[in-house]
Structure formats: C-alpha cells, structure tokens
Amino acid sequence: RMNPANCPPYNADFDGDEMNLHLPTDYEAKGELQHLMGVSHHMVSPQNSRLSLGAVQDCPLGLYQLSQCAQMSREDFFQYLCEADLEDFRLPPPGGPYTGYRLISAFLPETFSFTAMLQCGGQPNEVIIERGLVTAGLFTRSVIHAVLVAVALDYTPAMAATLLTLWQRLACAYVTASGFSVTMDDCLIDDKSANIISDFLDDALETIRASSVTSEAKSQVLSSLLGKVGVVAQRGCTSKNAIKMMADSEAKGNSVNATQIRGILGQQIVNGMRPNGLLPCFVGCDPELPERRGFIRASYTTGLTPYDFFYHAMSGRDGVVDTAVKTAETGYAARKLTKGLESTRVCYGDNTV
C-alpha cells in the first residue's frame, strides 16, 4: 500500500510497478535515513521550489467541489470533519455557517494568511486565506500545491505533510458521499454547437484544400482548428459537466481531451508531418483532401471511420515509439553524466570544486 500523493516524484503508478525496501539495521542508520529519505523532509523540491509530492485525482477534485459548496447540514459537516481527523481541527462558530470553505479551513494553522492570483478553466482565480480562513477562490491542484509550499516554508514541512494527508481524507470522504461519475450527457454536444462546428469545418477545410500554400503551412493551420473548435464545444458546457470539472480542478485531463471527446480529433501528425495519404480507399481522390492527409473531423463520441481509425493508430504508435526511444536516450545521457562527474566533489573548507 502506498499513498497516491507520494507517486509523482517516483513517477509511480499502480499498473505493476515494483519498489525496493531498504531496512536500516541500527539506530544511526535509521536516524540518517529518516532525514535523508523521509518524505516530509522533501516536500518542496530544491530544484524549482515547487511541491515535489502531489495532490492527485480525488484530492483536487474533492477540494474543488468543496470550495463551491455554499451550504451543508451540520450533521454532514461534522461527519466529513471526523472522517478526515478525530482530534486536530478547528470548530466553526456555534450555528455555522457550515460551508465548504469552513471545512477546508478547519485544518489550516490559525495564523496562516495567503493570497494568490491563479487560473481556473482559463478564468482568473483569486484565492484569499485570512488568518486560517478561506474567504475566496476555487481550490484547484495548483492552488493546493501553492498553499502547501507556503505552509512548508512558513511553518514546517511536517505540518504541510499533515495538512495534505487531512485534506486528502476530507476530499475522498466528500467525493464518496456526494458521488462523481462521467455520463453520456457529459460527452455529448448540443445541436446548435454541432451545426456551428460542422459549417465552420466545411468552410475552413475547403479553403485550405484549395489554397496554394506549402504543406507545412497547411499542417499548421489544420492543427490550429482543434483549438478553435474547442472554444465552440465548451460554450454549451455547464460547470456541472464532469469532464470539465476534472479538467478545471486539474485532477485529470485538459481542454484538448474534452474537445476530442465532444468536438473533433483534429489533424494527426506522424513523424512531425501529415500522413502521405496513400491509403487505397483514397485512390482517385484529390491529393490535398484534408481527410486523405490525416485530418479527423469526427469525435470519440460520434465515432471514427476506418481510415480515421488507421490514421489515429499511426499517430498513437508514433507517440509510443517516441516515448520508448526517449527513455533509452535520456537514461544513457544521465549515466554518461554521472560516470563523468562521480569523482567531482565540493571541499568543506573553501568550497572549491
């Protein structure tokens, strides 16, 4: 068993990954390892002063939903509190208000204040915490990480680790109780938006097909259509859309995923360029027909034609091969660097190298 928040620094997931266990055999070794390898001592990365651990999946989603919860019953409020922690929390004033902000604030230090202007779903998101009470803002993954870094630096990393643990329990309890699932309604687009997208693509593709610009220029224009369609696809999307909530809270996915589910898949790229269009089903067609060169105007919801599926598989294979090759190359480069620098040291006395 391993807490999901500890997975990002190891790039670990639960699809068969294995780890080694090192067992110190005396008190000196145990003390050294607690400081050198203890998770709470490495909350903030020295590389970029960002959180090295991560609030993942259910945690940012639950806190995002809680930060939108304006009112709940007294019974529910204390149920969530007790599921997170039975002793170390701050009670709201008698009679309430019992809100999501109050639940999130219950575990913050009373002297903690924080202000930040971040983004949420492409909109400004100003987060304000005054003397341990959240008063404004939506809690996305970025906000959670910024607050945890501030707590780790202003107080102690151990306090930030405890706060992450408690927020994680709270978020999971809330998501479990309120329920969260993606339905077919979240994947469909309204008829008006679908017609606008269809008319836009008809005009754009015909203009591109008939133009005399270079293939690289056409590829850039075709690739940009995905973003433009995404804007239209998002218009009929309410704040209660499950896919939008996951993307906005930064729990999983992004606007491109939502566009490919609801709008179009867009231009497929293989080896940095458009496919050559030599599939036999296109014999006799215009060589510059966008569909022949890997442009997919269908979405995952409407379904792909056989040639769409083939082009999409080509692009996917390209990504898998690229990842595999990149892993080998970076691993070898890291080994060469390590072997070349392993005899280099910084001297204690005068810091000479």
mmCIF file of C-alpha atoms in Angstrom:
data_model
loop_
_atom_site.group_PDB
_atom_site.id
_atom_site.type_symbol
_atom_site.label_atom_id
_atom_site.label_comp_id
_atom_site.label_asym_id
_atom_site.label_seq_id
_atom_site.Cartn_x
_atom_site.Cartn_y
_atom_site.Cartn_z
ATOM 1 C CA ARG A 1 0.000 0.000 0.000
ATOM 2 C CA MET A 2 1.245 3.456 -0.946
ATOM 3 C CA ASN A 3 -0.350 6.880 -0.710
ATOM 4 C CA PRO A 4 -1.079 8.240 -4.231
ATOM 5 C CA ALA A 5 0.291 11.668 -3.192
ATOM 6 C CA ASN A 6 3.789 10.121 -2.996
ATOM 7 C CA CYS A 7 3.650 8.722 -6.544
ATOM 8 C CA PRO A 8 4.632 11.809 -8.657
ATOM 9 C CA PRO A 9 8.295 12.088 -7.515
ATOM 10 C CA TYR A 10 8.813 8.383 -8.275
ATOM 11 C CA ASN A 11 6.694 8.536 -11.461
ATOM 12 C CA ALA A 12 4.988 5.501 -9.928
ATOM 13 C CA ASP A 13 1.542 4.143 -10.817
ATOM 14 C CA PHE A 14 -0.471 1.076 -9.904
ATOM 15 C CA ASP A 15 -0.125 -0.992 -13.078
ATOM 16 C CA GLY A 16 2.508 -3.412 -11.770
ATOM 17 C CA ASP A 17 5.275 -1.062 -10.589
ATOM 18 C CA GLU A 18 7.713 -2.514 -8.042
ATOM 19 C CA MET A 19 9.887 -0.776 -5.430
ATOM 20 C CA ASN A 20 12.790 -1.879 -3.230
ATOM 21 C CA LEU A 21 12.630 -1.808 0.555
ATOM 22 C CA HIS A 22 15.801 -0.807 2.448
ATOM 23 C CA LEU A 23 15.810 -1.862 6.114
ATOM 24 C CA PRO A 24 18.288 0.005 8.382
ATOM 25 C CA THR A 25 19.777 -2.331 10.992
ATOM 26 C CA ASP A 26 20.871 0.151 13.706
ATOM 27 C CA TYR A 27 19.679 3.433 15.243
ATOM 28 C CA GLU A 28 22.298 5.569 13.492
ATOM 29 C CA ALA A 29 21.300 4.288 10.048
ATOM 30 C CA LYS A 30 17.623 4.672 10.941
ATOM 31 C CA GLY A 31 18.132 8.304 12.005
ATOM 32 C CA GLU A 32 20.133 9.098 8.874
ATOM 33 C CA LEU A 33 17.521 7.597 6.565
ATOM 34 C CA GLN A 34 14.655 9.405 8.288
ATOM 35 C CA HIS A 35 16.330 12.706 7.406
ATOM 36 C CA LEU A 36 17.822 11.808 4.028
ATOM 37 C CA MET A 37 14.869 9.851 2.643
ATOM 38 C CA GLY A 38 11.865 10.865 4.767
ATOM 39 C CA VAL A 39 9.043 12.076 2.514
ATOM 40 C CA SER A 40 8.123 15.037 4.744
ATOM 41 C CA HIS A 41 11.727 16.348 4.542
ATOM 42 C CA HIS A 42 11.436 16.572 0.742
ATOM 43 C CA MET A 43 8.024 18.209 0.324
ATOM 44 C CA VAL A 44 9.497 21.216 -1.531
ATOM 45 C CA SER A 45 11.896 20.455 -4.383
ATOM 46 C CA PRO A 46 15.210 22.384 -4.184
ATOM 47 C CA GLN A 47 15.301 22.358 -7.984
ATOM 48 C CA ASN A 48 12.423 24.832 -8.505
ATOM 49 C CA SER A 49 10.846 25.468 -5.064
ATOM 50 C CA ARG A 50 7.711 23.611 -6.119
ATOM 51 C CA LEU A 51 5.885 20.804 -4.330
ATOM 52 C CA SER A 52 7.577 17.511 -5.180
ATOM 53 C CA LEU A 53 4.642 15.451 -3.894
ATOM 54 C CA GLY A 54 1.226 15.911 -5.430
ATOM 55 C CA ALA A 55 -2.467 16.189 -4.675
ATOM 56 C CA VAL A 56 -3.718 13.727 -7.280
ATOM 57 C CA GLN A 57 -7.079 12.699 -8.736
ATOM 58 C CA ASP A 58 -9.742 12.549 -5.988
ATOM 59 C CA CYS A 59 -7.971 15.058 -3.733
ATOM 60 C CA PRO A 60 -8.034 18.141 -6.017
ATOM 61 C CA LEU A 61 -11.454 17.144 -7.375
ATOM 62 C CA GLY A 62 -12.981 16.868 -3.889
ATOM 63 C CA LEU A 63 -11.483 20.146 -2.647
ATOM 64 C CA TYR A 64 -12.585 21.874 -5.876
ATOM 65 C CA GLN A 65 -16.175 20.704 -5.280
ATOM 66 C CA LEU A 66 -15.983 21.681 -1.609
ATOM 67 C CA SER A 67 -14.784 25.189 -2.471
ATOM 68 C CA GLN A 68 -18.021 25.599 -4.489
ATOM 69 C CA CYS A 69 -20.233 24.248 -1.702
ATOM 70 C CA ALA A 70 -22.041 27.272 -0.204
ATOM 71 C CA GLN A 71 -24.066 25.394 2.431
ATOM 72 C CA MET A 72 -24.372 21.943 4.012
ATOM 73 C CA SER A 73 -26.106 20.474 7.048
ATOM 74 C CA ARG A 74 -24.465 20.486 10.460
ATOM 75 C CA GLU A 75 -24.545 16.669 10.513
ATOM 76 C CA ASP A 76 -22.746 16.368 7.152
ATOM 77 C CA PHE A 77 -20.174 18.997 8.181
ATOM 78 C CA PHE A 78 -19.110 17.099 11.306
ATOM 79 C CA GLN A 79 -19.248 13.748 9.512
ATOM 80 C CA TYR A 80 -16.680 14.991 6.974
ATOM 81 C CA LEU A 81 -14.561 16.516 9.762
ATOM 82 C CA CYS A 82 -14.424 13.257 11.679
ATOM 83 C CA GLU A 83 -13.646 11.209 8.561
ATOM 84 C CA ALA A 84 -10.616 13.456 7.978
ATOM 85 C CA ASP A 85 -9.384 13.618 11.578
ATOM 86 C CA LEU A 86 -10.891 12.980 15.010
ATOM 87 C CA GLU A 87 -8.917 15.482 17.081
ATOM 88 C CA ASP A 88 -6.835 18.090 15.265
ATOM 89 C CA PHE A 89 -9.326 20.509 13.683
ATOM 90 C CA ARG A 90 -10.818 23.942 14.315
ATOM 91 C CA LEU A 91 -14.551 24.151 15.050
ATOM 92 C CA PRO A 92 -16.786 26.686 13.273
ATOM 93 C CA PRO A 93 -18.660 29.220 15.418
ATOM 94 C CA PRO A 94 -21.894 27.873 17.018
ATOM 95 C CA GLY A 95 -24.711 27.896 14.487
ATOM 96 C CA GLY A 96 -22.427 27.879 11.451
ATOM 97 C CA PRO A 97 -22.095 28.773 8.698
ATOM 98 C CA TYR A 98 -21.403 25.199 7.608
ATOM 99 C CA THR A 99 -19.710 25.682 4.234
ATOM 100 C CA GLY A 100 -17.040 24.030 2.096
ATOM 101 C CA TYR A 101 -14.653 26.895 2.866
ATOM 102 C CA ARG A 102 -15.065 26.222 6.605
ATOM 103 C CA LEU A 103 -14.275 22.519 6.094
ATOM 104 C CA ILE A 104 -11.112 23.279 4.110
ATOM 105 C CA SER A 105 -10.092 25.912 6.701
ATOM 106 C CA ALA A 106 -10.571 23.552 9.658
ATOM 107 C CA PHE A 107 -7.064 22.101 9.214
ATOM 108 C CA LEU A 108 -5.123 25.285 8.358
ATOM 109 C CA PRO A 109 -2.915 26.973 11.001
ATOM 110 C CA GLU A 110 -4.823 29.833 12.675
ATOM 111 C CA THR A 111 -2.055 32.340 11.909
ATOM 112 C CA PHE A 112 -1.743 31.400 8.227
ATOM 113 C CA SER A 113 -2.590 34.018 5.562
ATOM 114 C CA PHE A 114 -2.205 33.585 1.818
ATOM 115 C CA THR A 115 -3.198 35.426 -1.371
ATOM 116 C CA ALA A 116 -2.605 34.345 -4.974
ATOM 117 C CA MET A 117 -3.999 35.070 -8.440
ATOM 118 C CA LEU A 118 -4.059 31.859 -10.484
ATOM 119 C CA GLN A 119 -6.076 30.427 -13.385
ATOM 120 C CA CYS A 120 -9.045 28.057 -13.310
ATOM 121 C CA GLY A 121 -10.551 26.895 -16.592
ATOM 122 C CA GLY A 122 -8.991 29.847 -18.400
ATOM 123 C CA GLN A 123 -10.535 32.356 -15.964
ATOM 124 C CA PRO A 124 -8.795 34.379 -13.206
ATOM 125 C CA ASN A 125 -8.988 32.623 -9.831
ATOM 126 C CA GLU A 126 -8.082 34.814 -6.845
ATOM 127 C CA VAL A 127 -7.540 32.762 -3.691
ATOM 128 C CA ILE A 128 -7.619 34.535 -0.331
ATOM 129 C CA ILE A 129 -6.909 32.955 3.067
ATOM 130 C CA GLU A 130 -7.049 35.291 6.085
ATOM 131 C CA ARG A 131 -5.875 34.067 9.491
ATOM 132 C CA GLY A 132 -6.526 30.435 8.618
ATOM 133 C CA LEU A 133 -9.942 31.016 6.984
ATOM 134 C CA VAL A 134 -10.517 30.593 3.239
ATOM 135 C CA THR A 135 -12.626 33.540 2.067
ATOM 136 C CA ALA A 136 -12.389 33.402 -1.740
ATOM 137 C CA GLY A 137 -11.241 31.267 -4.671
ATOM 138 C CA LEU A 138 -11.609 27.786 -6.134
ATOM 139 C CA PHE A 139 -9.255 25.078 -4.875
ATOM 140 C CA THR A 140 -7.566 23.591 -7.936
ATOM 141 C CA ARG A 141 -4.456 21.405 -7.885
ATOM 142 C CA SER A 142 -2.247 24.479 -8.461
ATOM 143 C CA VAL A 143 -3.847 26.291 -5.508
ATOM 144 C CA ILE A 144 -3.443 23.265 -3.204
ATOM 145 C CA HIS A 145 0.244 22.982 -4.150
ATOM 146 C CA ALA A 146 0.863 26.720 -3.674
ATOM 147 C CA VAL A 147 -0.751 26.647 -0.218
ATOM 148 C CA LEU A 148 1.220 23.542 0.818
ATOM 149 C CA VAL A 149 4.519 25.138 -0.284
ATOM 150 C CA ALA A 150 3.644 28.276 1.720
ATOM 151 C CA VAL A 151 2.840 26.186 4.828
ATOM 152 C CA ALA A 152 6.047 24.148 4.410
ATOM 153 C CA LEU A 153 8.189 27.311 4.166
ATOM 154 C CA ASP A 154 6.345 29.454 6.773
ATOM 155 C CA TYR A 155 5.918 26.650 9.320
ATOM 156 C CA THR A 156 7.442 23.172 8.844
ATOM 157 C CA PRO A 157 7.429 20.573 6.049
ATOM 158 C CA ALA A 158 5.942 18.091 8.547
ATOM 159 C CA MET A 159 2.958 20.419 9.071
ATOM 160 C CA ALA A 160 2.464 20.650 5.281
ATOM 161 C CA ALA A 161 2.601 16.848 5.015
ATOM 162 C CA THR A 162 -0.032 16.521 7.746
ATOM 163 C CA LEU A 163 -2.231 19.129 6.020
ATOM 164 C CA LEU A 164 -2.014 17.229 2.708
ATOM 165 C CA THR A 165 -2.981 13.990 4.484
ATOM 166 C CA LEU A 166 -6.013 15.581 6.163
ATOM 167 C CA TRP A 167 -7.178 17.393 3.007
ATOM 168 C CA GLN A 168 -6.841 14.130 1.093
ATOM 169 C CA ARG A 169 -9.059 12.277 3.579
ATOM 170 C CA LEU A 170 -11.569 15.122 3.582
ATOM 171 C CA ALA A 171 -11.737 15.265 -0.221
ATOM 172 C CA CYS A 172 -12.140 11.499 -0.582
ATOM 173 C CA ALA A 173 -14.919 11.469 2.047
ATOM 174 C CA TYR A 174 -16.760 14.278 0.233
ATOM 175 C CA VAL A 175 -16.430 12.718 -3.250
ATOM 176 C CA THR A 176 -17.537 9.332 -1.892
ATOM 177 C CA ALA A 177 -20.602 10.828 -0.185
ATOM 178 C CA SER A 178 -21.659 13.207 -2.979
ATOM 179 C CA GLY A 179 -20.807 10.824 -5.837
ATOM 180 C CA PHE A 180 -18.960 11.603 -9.052
ATOM 181 C CA SER A 181 -19.181 9.887 -12.424
ATOM 182 C CA VAL A 182 -18.941 10.709 -16.118
ATOM 183 C CA THR A 183 -22.180 10.039 -18.017
ATOM 184 C CA MET A 184 -23.006 10.096 -21.714
ATOM 185 C CA ASP A 185 -24.558 13.550 -21.254
ATOM 186 C CA ASP A 186 -21.094 14.897 -20.355
ATOM 187 C CA CYS A 187 -19.742 13.645 -23.699
ATOM 188 C CA LEU A 188 -22.492 14.984 -25.982
ATOM 189 C CA ILE A 189 -22.720 18.413 -27.586
ATOM 190 C CA ASP A 190 -25.920 20.382 -28.232
ATOM 191 C CA ASP A 191 -27.310 20.530 -31.798
ATOM 192 C CA LYS A 192 -26.672 24.266 -32.213
ATOM 193 C CA SER A 193 -22.956 23.943 -31.365
ATOM 194 C CA ALA A 194 -22.661 20.814 -33.552
ATOM 195 C CA ASN A 195 -24.096 22.710 -36.549
ATOM 196 C CA ILE A 196 -21.779 25.692 -35.957
ATOM 197 C CA ILE A 197 -18.745 23.349 -35.836
ATOM 198 C CA SER A 198 -19.859 21.476 -38.969
ATOM 199 C CA ASP A 199 -20.369 24.688 -41.004
ATOM 200 C CA PHE A 200 -17.060 26.124 -39.746
ATOM 201 C CA LEU A 201 -15.141 22.954 -40.725
ATOM 202 C CA ASP A 202 -16.790 22.799 -44.179
ATOM 203 C CA ASP A 203 -15.656 26.353 -44.970
ATOM 204 C CA ALA A 204 -12.193 26.032 -43.374
ATOM 205 C CA LEU A 205 -11.308 22.681 -44.991
ATOM 206 C CA GLU A 206 -12.435 23.796 -48.448
ATOM 207 C CA THR A 207 -10.367 26.991 -48.158
ATOM 208 C CA ILE A 208 -7.287 25.031 -47.032
ATOM 209 C CA ARG A 209 -7.708 22.381 -49.738
ATOM 210 C CA ALA A 210 -7.927 24.996 -52.499
ATOM 211 C CA SER A 211 -5.058 27.170 -51.248
ATOM 212 C CA SER A 212 -1.608 27.022 -52.838
ATOM 213 C CA VAL A 213 0.493 27.413 -49.654
ATOM 214 C CA THR A 214 3.103 24.834 -48.655
ATOM 215 C CA SER A 215 2.221 21.552 -46.960
ATOM 216 C CA GLU A 216 3.877 22.744 -43.722
ATOM 217 C CA ALA A 217 1.694 25.870 -43.671
ATOM 218 C CA LYS A 218 -1.436 23.769 -44.277
ATOM 219 C CA SER A 219 -0.385 21.423 -41.464
ATOM 220 C CA GLN A 220 -0.091 24.355 -39.030
ATOM 221 C CA VAL A 221 -3.491 25.766 -39.995
ATOM 222 C CA LEU A 222 -5.178 22.340 -39.762
ATOM 223 C CA SER A 223 -3.606 21.718 -36.344
ATOM 224 C CA SER A 224 -4.936 25.080 -35.100
ATOM 225 C CA LEU A 225 -8.539 24.119 -35.966
ATOM 226 C CA LEU A 226 -8.712 21.858 -32.884
ATOM 227 C CA GLY A 227 -8.392 24.836 -30.532
ATOM 228 C CA LYS A 228 -10.982 26.883 -32.443
ATOM 229 C CA VAL A 229 -13.493 24.018 -32.386
ATOM 230 C CA GLY A 230 -12.756 23.563 -28.679
ATOM 231 C CA VAL A 231 -13.945 27.112 -27.936
ATOM 232 C CA VAL A 232 -17.316 26.358 -29.559
ATOM 233 C CA ALA A 233 -17.565 22.924 -27.922
ATOM 234 C CA GLN A 234 -17.049 24.469 -24.468
ATOM 235 C CA ARG A 235 -19.866 27.021 -24.871
ATOM 236 C CA GLY A 236 -22.703 24.642 -24.104
ATOM 237 C CA CYS A 237 -20.712 23.054 -21.282
ATOM 238 C CA THR A 238 -22.039 23.851 -17.783
ATOM 239 C CA SER A 239 -19.918 23.977 -14.626
ATOM 240 C CA LYS A 240 -21.561 20.668 -13.594
ATOM 241 C CA ASN A 241 -20.098 18.800 -16.582
ATOM 242 C CA ALA A 242 -17.942 16.039 -15.065
ATOM 243 C CA ILE A 243 -15.211 16.202 -17.736
ATOM 244 C CA LYS A 244 -14.996 19.998 -17.373
ATOM 245 C CA MET A 245 -14.801 19.653 -13.562
ATOM 246 C CA MET A 246 -11.905 17.201 -13.841
ATOM 247 C CA ALA A 247 -10.037 19.491 -16.258
ATOM 248 C CA ASP A 248 -10.753 22.733 -14.334
ATOM 249 C CA SER A 249 -9.720 21.231 -10.981
ATOM 250 C CA GLU A 250 -6.579 19.837 -12.700
ATOM 251 C CA ALA A 251 -7.382 16.385 -11.296
ATOM 252 C CA LYS A 252 -7.162 14.731 -14.746
ATOM 253 C CA GLY A 253 -7.327 15.758 -18.381
ATOM 254 C CA ASN A 254 -7.399 19.112 -20.146
ATOM 255 C CA SER A 255 -9.385 21.103 -22.696
ATOM 256 C CA VAL A 256 -7.879 19.141 -25.621
ATOM 257 C CA ASN A 257 -9.215 15.862 -24.175
ATOM 258 C CA ALA A 258 -12.668 17.440 -23.787
ATOM 259 C CA THR A 259 -12.587 18.772 -27.376
ATOM 260 C CA GLN A 260 -11.617 15.367 -28.793
ATOM 261 C CA ILE A 261 -14.460 13.702 -26.872
ATOM 262 C CA ARG A 262 -17.109 16.298 -27.758
ATOM 263 C CA GLY A 263 -15.856 18.076 -30.915
ATOM 264 C CA ILE A 264 -13.199 16.744 -33.333
ATOM 265 C CA LEU A 265 -9.969 14.750 -33.123
ATOM 266 C CA GLY A 266 -8.199 17.169 -35.465
ATOM 267 C CA GLN A 267 -5.040 16.793 -37.535
ATOM 268 C CA GLN A 268 -2.968 13.646 -36.905
ATOM 269 C CA ILE A 269 0.803 14.093 -37.044
ATOM 270 C CA VAL A 270 3.219 11.243 -37.887
ATOM 271 C CA ASN A 271 6.995 11.854 -37.831
ATOM 272 C CA GLY A 272 6.361 15.575 -37.442
ATOM 273 C CA MET A 273 4.283 15.865 -40.615
ATOM 274 C CA ARG A 274 0.910 14.920 -42.095
ATOM 275 C CA PRO A 275 0.464 11.294 -43.293
ATOM 276 C CA ASN A 276 1.235 10.796 -47.018
ATOM 277 C CA GLY A 277 -2.367 9.855 -47.909
ATOM 278 C CA LEU A 278 -1.534 6.597 -49.734
ATOM 279 C CA LEU A 279 -4.363 4.506 -48.271
ATOM 280 C CA PRO A 280 -6.094 2.564 -51.125
ATOM 281 C CA CYS A 281 -9.547 3.922 -50.155
ATOM 282 C CA PHE A 282 -8.423 7.373 -51.376
ATOM 283 C CA VAL A 283 -7.336 6.309 -54.899
ATOM 284 C CA GLY A 284 -8.716 8.835 -57.391
ATOM 285 C CA CYS A 285 -9.376 11.493 -54.705
ATOM 286 C CA ASP A 286 -7.838 14.956 -54.537
ATOM 287 C CA PRO A 287 -4.240 14.514 -53.185
ATOM 288 C CA GLU A 288 -4.740 17.563 -50.919
ATOM 289 C CA LEU A 289 -8.072 16.409 -49.447
ATOM 290 C CA PRO A 290 -7.607 17.091 -45.670
ATOM 291 C CA GLU A 291 -9.245 13.772 -44.721
ATOM 292 C CA ARG A 292 -6.781 11.959 -47.028
ATOM 293 C CA ARG A 293 -3.861 13.635 -45.224
ATOM 294 C CA GLY A 294 -4.938 12.636 -41.709
ATOM 295 C CA PHE A 295 -7.454 15.283 -40.649
ATOM 296 C CA ILE A 296 -10.180 13.699 -38.496
ATOM 297 C CA ARG A 297 -13.377 15.742 -38.185
ATOM 298 C CA ALA A 298 -15.157 13.100 -36.093
ATOM 299 C CA SER A 299 -15.033 12.935 -32.272
ATOM 300 C CA TYR A 300 -14.682 9.919 -29.983
ATOM 301 C CA THR A 301 -18.414 10.199 -29.232
ATOM 302 C CA THR A 302 -19.595 10.239 -32.868
ATOM 303 C CA GLY A 303 -17.116 7.512 -33.817
ATOM 304 C CA LEU A 304 -14.254 7.186 -36.318
ATOM 305 C CA THR A 305 -14.369 5.856 -39.883
ATOM 306 C CA PRO A 306 -11.916 3.013 -40.725
ATOM 307 C CA TYR A 307 -9.410 5.437 -42.306
ATOM 308 C CA ASP A 308 -9.801 7.851 -39.366
ATOM 309 C CA PHE A 309 -9.033 4.958 -37.016
ATOM 310 C CA PHE A 310 -5.976 3.960 -39.069
ATOM 311 C CA TYR A 311 -4.514 7.486 -39.076
ATOM 312 C CA HIS A 312 -5.190 7.840 -35.356
ATOM 313 C CA ALA A 313 -3.423 4.499 -34.735
ATOM 314 C CA MET A 314 -0.433 5.716 -36.785
ATOM 315 C CA SER A 315 -0.159 8.860 -34.665
ATOM 316 C CA GLY A 316 -0.551 6.846 -31.451
ATOM 317 C CA ARG A 317 2.172 4.372 -32.492
ATOM 318 C CA ASP A 318 4.450 7.315 -33.259
ATOM 319 C CA GLY A 319 3.953 8.601 -29.695
ATOM 320 C CA VAL A 320 4.667 5.194 -28.133
ATOM 321 C CA VAL A 321 7.883 4.715 -30.141
ATOM 322 C CA ASP A 322 8.997 8.276 -29.361
ATOM 323 C CA THR A 323 8.472 7.664 -25.618
ATOM 324 C CA ALA A 324 10.410 4.379 -25.703
ATOM 325 C CA VAL A 325 13.342 5.880 -27.625
ATOM 326 C CA LYS A 326 13.418 8.995 -25.426
ATOM 327 C CA THR A 327 13.589 6.855 -22.259
ATOM 328 C CA ALA A 328 16.638 4.957 -23.548
ATOM 329 C CA GLU A 329 18.404 8.110 -24.747
ATOM 330 C CA THR A 330 17.859 10.114 -21.548
ATOM 331 C CA GLY A 331 18.885 7.119 -19.428
ATOM 332 C CA TYR A 332 22.152 6.743 -21.330
ATOM 333 C CA ALA A 333 22.812 10.515 -21.205
ATOM 334 C CA ALA A 334 22.221 10.501 -17.428
ATOM 335 C CA ARG A 335 24.622 7.567 -16.996
ATOM 336 C CA LYS A 336 27.356 9.300 -19.022
ATOM 337 C CA LEU A 337 26.951 12.470 -16.936
ATOM 338 C CA THR A 338 27.018 10.532 -13.663
ATOM 339 C CA LYS A 339 30.117 8.500 -14.589
ATOM 340 C CA GLY A 340 31.892 11.627 -15.824
ATOM 341 C CA LEU A 341 31.173 13.657 -12.678
ATOM 342 C CA GLU A 342 31.314 10.982 -9.945
ATOM 343 C CA SER A 343 34.858 11.959 -8.872
ATOM 344 C CA THR A 344 33.949 15.662 -8.595
ATOM 345 C CA ARG A 345 33.393 16.978 -5.058
ATOM 346 C CA VAL A 346 32.930 20.262 -3.208
ATOM 347 C CA CYS A 347 35.570 20.687 -0.463
ATOM 348 C CA TYR A 348 34.402 21.588 3.050
ATOM 349 C CA GLY A 349 36.983 24.254 3.846
ATOM 350 C CA ASP A 350 36.866 26.714 0.963
ATOM 351 C CA ASN A 351 34.032 25.308 -1.221
ATOM 352 C CA THR A 352 36.418 24.679 -4.108
ATOM 353 C CA VAL A 353 35.309 22.056 -6.628
#
